[in-house]
Coordinates of C-alpha atoms and ligand atoms in Angstrom, one line a residue:
E9 CA 48.7 26.8 104.5
S10 CA 52.2 27.5 105.8
Y11 CA 53.1 28.6 102.2
R12 CA 50.2 31.1 102.2
Q13 CA 51.4 32.5 105.5
E14 CA 55.0 32.8 104.2
M15 CA 53.7 34.6 101.1
S16 CA 51.5 36.9 103.2
S17 CA 54.3 38.0 105.4
Y18 CA 56.8 38.4 102.6
Q19 CA 58.0 41.9 102.2
V20 CA 60.0 43.4 99.3
A21 CA 62.4 46.3 99.6
N22 CA 63.8 46.1 96.1
A23 CA 63.5 44.4 92.7
E24 CA 65.8 41.6 93.8
N25 CA 63.5 40.7 96.7
L26 CA 60.6 40.6 94.3
E27 CA 62.4 38.4 91.8
A28 CA 63.4 36.1 94.7
F29 CA 59.7 35.8 95.5
R30 CA 58.8 35.0 91.9
I31 CA 61.5 32.3 91.5
K32 CA 60.6 30.7 94.8
F33 CA 56.8 30.5 94.3
L34 CA 56.0 31.1 90.7
G35 CA 59.2 29.9 88.9
T36 CA 59.4 26.8 86.7
K37 CA 60.8 24.9 89.6
G38 CA 58.8 27.0 92.1
I39 CA 56.5 25.8 94.9
V40 CA 53.3 26.4 92.9
K41 CA 54.5 24.2 90.1
N42 CA 55.6 21.5 92.6
V43 CA 52.3 21.5 94.3
M44 CA 50.4 21.3 91.1
A45 CA 52.5 18.3 90.1
E46 CA 51.0 16.5 93.1
M47 CA 47.7 16.4 91.2
K48 CA 48.7 13.2 89.4
N49 CA 48.9 11.4 92.8
V50 CA 45.4 12.4 93.7
P51 CA 42.7 9.7 93.2
S52 CA 40.3 10.7 90.4
E53 CA 37.2 11.1 92.6
R54 CA 39.0 13.8 94.7
K55 CA 40.6 15.6 91.7
K56 CA 37.9 18.2 91.4
E57 CA 38.1 19.1 95.1
F58 CA 41.9 19.3 95.0
G59 CA 41.9 21.1 91.7
Q60 CA 39.9 23.9 93.3
I61 CA 42.2 24.2 96.3
L62 CA 45.4 24.2 94.2
N63 CA 44.0 26.7 91.8
A64 CA 43.1 29.0 94.6
F65 CA 46.6 28.6 95.9
K66 CA 48.1 29.5 92.5
I67 CA 45.8 32.6 92.2
F68 CA 46.8 33.6 95.7
A69 CA 50.5 33.4 94.8
E70 CA 50.0 35.4 91.6
E71 CA 48.0 38.1 93.4
R72 CA 50.5 38.3 96.2
F73 CA 53.2 38.8 93.5
E74 CA 51.2 41.7 91.9
T75 CA 50.6 43.3 95.3
L76 CA 54.3 43.1 96.2
K77 CA 55.2 44.5 92.8
E78 CA 52.9 47.4 93.2
S79 CA 54.3 48.1 96.7
L80 CA 57.7 48.5 95.1
T81 CA 56.7 51.0 92.4
S82 CA 54.5 53.0 94.7
T83 CA 57.2 53.6 97.3
S84 CA 59.5 55.0 94.6
Q85 CA 56.8 57.4 93.5
Q86 CA 55.9 58.2 97.0
T87 CA 55.3 61.8 97.8
Y88 CA 56.6 63.4 101.0
P89 CA 53.9 65.6 102.5
D90 CA 56.0 66.3 105.6
I91 CA 58.8 68.1 103.7
D92 CA 58.6 71.8 103.2
W93 CA 60.1 72.3 99.7
S94 CA 60.2 76.1 100.2
L95 CA 62.9 75.8 102.9
P96 CA 66.2 77.3 101.9
G97 CA 68.9 74.6 101.0
D98 CA 72.0 73.9 102.9
P99 CA 74.7 76.5 102.0
I100 CA 77.5 75.2 99.8
P101 CA 80.8 76.4 101.3
V102 CA 82.7 78.6 98.9
G103 CA 86.5 78.6 98.9
T104 CA 88.7 81.6 99.2
R105 CA 91.3 82.8 96.7
H106 CA 94.8 82.0 97.8
P107 CA 96.6 85.1 99.2
L108 CA 99.4 84.7 96.7
S109 CA 96.8 84.7 93.9
I110 CA 95.2 87.8 95.3
V111 CA 98.5 89.7 95.5
R112 CA 99.7 88.4 92.1
N113 CA 96.5 89.6 90.5
Q114 CA 96.8 93.0 92.1
M115 CA 100.4 93.3 90.9
A116 CA 99.4 92.3 87.4
S117 CA 96.6 94.7 87.2
I118 CA 98.9 97.6 88.2
F119 CA 101.4 96.7 85.4
K120 CA 98.6 96.1 82.9
R121 CA 97.5 99.7 83.4
L122 CA 101.0 100.7 82.3
G123 CA 100.6 98.6 79.1
F124 CA 102.4 95.5 80.2
A125 CA 101.1 92.2 78.7
I126 CA 101.2 88.9 80.6
A127 CA 103.7 86.3 79.3
E128 CA 104.3 82.8 80.5
G129 CA 106.9 80.1 80.1
P130 CA 107.6 76.6 81.2
E131 CA 108.6 75.7 84.8
M132 CA 110.8 72.9 83.4
E133 CA 113.5 74.8 81.5
D134 CA 116.7 74.1 79.6
D135 CA 120.1 75.6 80.6
W136 CA 120.0 78.0 77.7
H137 CA 116.8 79.9 78.7
N138 CA 117.5 79.9 82.4
F139 CA 121.2 80.6 82.4
T140 CA 123.3 80.8 79.2
A141 CA 121.1 83.2 77.2
L142 CA 121.0 85.4 80.3
N143 CA 124.7 85.9 80.1
L144 CA 125.4 83.2 82.7
P145 CA 127.7 80.8 80.8
E146 CA 128.7 77.5 82.3
N147 CA 131.0 77.8 85.3
H148 CA 129.9 81.4 85.8
P149 CA 130.1 82.0 89.6
A150 CA 126.7 83.7 89.7
R151 CA 125.1 80.3 88.9
D152 CA 125.9 79.4 92.5
M153 CA 123.7 82.2 93.7
Q154 CA 120.8 80.0 92.8
D155 CA 120.7 76.4 94.1
T156 CA 119.4 74.7 91.0
F157 CA 117.2 71.6 90.9
Y158 CA 118.4 69.6 87.9
L159 CA 116.1 67.0 86.3
N160 CA 117.2 63.4 86.0
Q161 CA 120.8 64.3 86.7
N162 CA 120.8 65.8 83.2
P163 CA 122.5 69.2 83.6
D164 CA 120.6 70.5 80.4
Y165 CA 117.2 70.4 82.1
L166 CA 116.2 72.1 85.3
L167 CA 113.4 73.7 87.2
R168 CA 113.6 77.4 86.5
T169 CA 115.3 79.3 89.2
H170 CA 113.8 82.6 88.2
T171 CA 111.2 84.0 85.8
S172 CA 114.0 85.7 83.8
S173 CA 113.9 82.6 81.7
V174 CA 110.6 83.9 80.3
Q175 CA 112.4 87.1 79.2
A176 CA 114.7 84.9 77.1
R177 CA 111.7 83.0 75.6
I178 CA 109.9 86.2 74.7
M179 CA 113.0 87.9 73.1
E180 CA 113.5 84.8 71.1
K181 CA 110.2 85.1 69.3
Q182 CA 109.2 88.7 69.6
K183 CA 111.0 91.9 68.5
P184 CA 110.8 95.3 70.2
P185 CA 108.7 97.0 71.4
I186 CA 108.4 94.4 74.1
R187 CA 106.5 95.2 77.3
I188 CA 105.6 92.2 79.4
I189 CA 105.3 90.9 82.9
C190 CA 105.8 87.2 83.7
P191 CA 104.3 85.9 86.9
G192 CA 105.1 82.4 87.8
R193 CA 106.5 79.7 90.2
V194 CA 110.3 79.2 90.5
Y195 CA 112.4 76.6 92.3
R196 CA 115.5 76.7 94.4
N197 CA 117.1 73.9 96.3
E198 CA 117.0 75.5 99.7
T199 CA 116.2 74.1 103.2
I200 CA 112.6 74.9 104.0
S201 CA 112.2 77.4 106.9
A202 CA 110.1 80.4 107.8
R203 CA 112.3 82.5 105.6
A204 CA 113.1 80.2 102.7
H205 CA 111.3 77.6 100.6
C206 CA 112.3 75.3 97.8
F207 CA 109.7 77.0 95.6
F208 CA 108.2 80.5 95.5
H209 CA 106.7 82.9 93.1
Q210 CA 108.2 85.8 91.1
L211 CA 106.9 88.5 88.9
E212 CA 109.3 89.6 86.2
G213 CA 109.0 92.7 84.1
L214 CA 110.7 93.4 80.7
Y215 CA 110.5 96.6 78.6
V216 CA 112.6 96.9 75.4
D217 CA 112.2 99.7 73.0
E218 CA 114.1 102.7 71.6
H219 CA 115.2 105.2 74.2
V220 CA 114.2 103.2 77.3
S221 CA 116.2 104.6 80.2
F222 CA 116.9 104.0 83.9
A223 CA 114.6 106.9 84.6
D224 CA 111.8 104.9 83.0
L225 CA 112.6 101.9 85.2
K226 CA 112.5 104.0 88.3
Q227 CA 109.3 105.7 87.4
T228 CA 107.6 102.4 86.6
L229 CA 108.6 100.9 89.9
Y230 CA 107.7 104.1 91.8
F231 CA 104.2 103.9 90.3
F232 CA 103.9 100.2 91.2
V233 CA 105.0 100.8 94.8
Q234 CA 102.6 103.7 95.3
E235 CA 99.7 101.8 93.8
M236 CA 100.5 98.7 95.8
F237 CA 101.3 100.2 99.2
G238 CA 100.1 103.7 99.2
K239 CA 101.6 107.2 98.7
D240 CA 103.5 107.3 101.9
V241 CA 105.9 104.4 101.1
K242 CA 109.4 105.5 100.3
L243 CA 111.8 103.6 98.0
R244 CA 115.5 103.5 97.5
F245 CA 117.8 101.8 95.0
R246 CA 121.1 100.2 95.9
P247 CA 123.7 99.3 93.3
S248 CA 123.9 95.5 92.8
Y249 CA 124.9 92.9 90.3
F250 CA 123.0 90.6 87.9
P251 CA 124.7 89.1 84.9
F252 CA 121.8 90.0 82.6
T253 CA 121.5 93.6 83.6
E254 CA 124.0 96.5 83.6
P255 CA 123.8 98.6 85.6
S256 CA 121.9 96.6 88.2
A257 CA 120.1 97.6 91.3
E258 CA 118.2 96.2 94.2
M259 CA 115.2 98.2 95.4
D260 CA 114.0 98.6 99.0
I261 CA 110.8 100.1 100.3
S262 CA 110.2 101.5 103.7
C263 CA 108.8 98.8 105.9
T264 CA 105.0 98.7 105.6
V265 CA 104.7 96.8 108.8
C266 CA 106.4 99.2 111.2
G267 CA 106.3 102.3 109.0
G268 CA 110.1 102.4 108.9
H269 CA 110.5 102.5 112.7
G270 CA 112.0 99.0 113.0
C271 CA 110.4 95.6 113.3
S272 CA 111.4 91.9 112.9
L273 CA 110.4 91.9 109.2
C274 CA 112.8 94.7 108.3
K275 CA 115.3 93.4 110.9
Y276 CA 115.0 96.8 112.6
T277 CA 116.5 98.6 109.6
G278 CA 113.2 100.2 108.5
W279 CA 113.8 99.0 104.9
V280 CA 112.7 95.8 103.1
E281 CA 114.3 94.6 99.8
I282 CA 111.6 93.7 97.3
L283 CA 113.2 93.4 94.0
G284 CA 116.2 93.2 91.7
C285 CA 116.3 95.2 88.5
G286 CA 118.5 96.9 85.9
M287 CA 119.1 97.8 82.3
V288 CA 119.0 94.8 80.0
H289 CA 122.6 93.8 79.3
P290 CA 123.4 94.5 75.6
K291 CA 124.9 91.1 75.3
M292 CA 121.5 89.6 76.1
L293 CA 119.9 91.7 73.4
D294 CA 122.5 90.5 70.9
N295 CA 121.9 86.9 71.9
F296 CA 118.4 87.4 70.4
N297 CA 119.4 89.4 67.4
I298 CA 118.0 92.6 68.9
D299 CA 120.2 95.5 67.8
S300 CA 121.7 96.8 71.1
N301 CA 122.8 100.0 69.4
K302 CA 119.2 100.8 68.5
F303 CA 117.3 99.3 71.5
T304 CA 117.6 99.5 75.2
G305 CA 115.5 97.9 77.9
F306 CA 114.9 97.5 81.6
A307 CA 114.0 94.4 83.6
F308 CA 113.0 93.7 87.1
G309 CA 112.1 90.6 89.1
M310 CA 110.4 90.4 92.5
G311 CA 109.1 87.8 94.9
V312 CA 105.3 87.6 95.2
E313 CA 105.6 86.0 98.7
R314 CA 107.6 89.1 99.9
I315 CA 105.0 91.5 98.6
C316 CA 102.3 89.3 100.2
Q317 CA 104.2 89.4 103.5
L318 CA 104.2 93.2 103.4
K319 CA 100.5 93.4 102.5
F320 CA 99.1 90.7 104.8
R321 CA 101.9 90.5 107.4
V322 CA 102.4 86.8 107.1
N323 CA 105.8 86.1 108.7
D324 CA 106.2 82.4 107.8
L325 CA 106.7 81.4 104.2
R326 CA 105.7 77.8 104.9
L327 CA 102.1 78.9 105.5
Y328 CA 101.6 79.6 101.8
S329 CA 102.0 76.0 100.8
Q330 CA 100.6 74.1 103.8
N331 CA 97.0 74.5 102.7
D332 CA 95.8 74.9 106.2
V333 CA 92.2 76.1 105.9
R334 CA 92.5 78.1 109.1
F335 CA 95.1 80.2 107.4
L336 CA 93.4 80.4 104.0
R337 CA 90.0 81.2 105.4
Q338 CA 91.3 84.5 106.7
F339 CA 91.5 85.8 103.2
T340 CA 87.7 85.3 102.6
G341 CA 86.3 88.3 100.8
A342 CA 89.7 89.6 99.6
V343 CA 89.8 89.5 95.8
Ligands
LIG427 N1 116.2 87.1 88.2 C1 116.6 87.9 89.4 C2 116.5 87.0 90.6 O1 115.8 86.0 90.6 C3 115.8 89.2 89.5 C4 116.0 90.1 88.4 C5 115.2 90.1 87.3 C6 117.1 91.0 88.4 C7 115.3 91.0 86.3 C8 117.2 91.9 87.4 C9 116.4 91.9 86.3 O2 117.1 87.3 91.6

């Protein structure tokens, strides 16, 4: 009788519970078998009486097993009448595009309209593509302008310090006309602060063809600035030096934050430097067997973070790589 009670109150939540029930009561060493084995000790005149009781016990156990088994399958097929399936689901949060991606895409689409194609190169570079091919031989003092990360102490391999390395890779395999932009990440061993980081992003431009002049360079950049910042923005070129361009210039635009009246971004000068540029050095063309008597070219390189600062007025470079959602969420909807 106590076994009957135990079986009656037995509940199963899963297939393991059910199997445990089967083993305990109906298994080859189970209780039903044990009880049945007692029959041999029953005197023959009472065998009939006992046989009926034990048979009923066995049937009870088998039926209980079936009932428990059904209770398992029916819960898994249970319907949920209380749930309103027509209710809208929980919204899935959608991320936002990173501000640097937004600005890089805008920059690229402006240059694409002028016929520039996008080119890419490796971030791990060799000395030749990052320096030597660009007219920066070993021991050239201009190498010190860029604090280089060398890989495995092997001075032949480094993290590219500028996207000008992609210029070298393109001229190596493509002949003029060449009209490309190279957006990408670059690395310099600088102490991280609001104004400097050990990695940042550049967008390089290169145009090589017959009769390319400094006027073409100026007009291209003028168009870019007007499309990016509006018609009111002024620009100026200052003579500068890069080993891979001659003549070279740096370009400033009137500060978009204060409108040229003076603020902390432009250090109260009204102007912000946004890029370096120049006419491709003939020696660089020769390095790639491009006839420098026939072809000329211009190149420019600018920092995406700086353009982003001017567009979105972000004044701390570190924000771009901290992945703080409070910062990133503010760009929701910008594309
Ligand atoms: N590579 C230069 C820099 O990182 C920028 C530049 C590119 C200058 C192309 C001239 C021409 O500062």
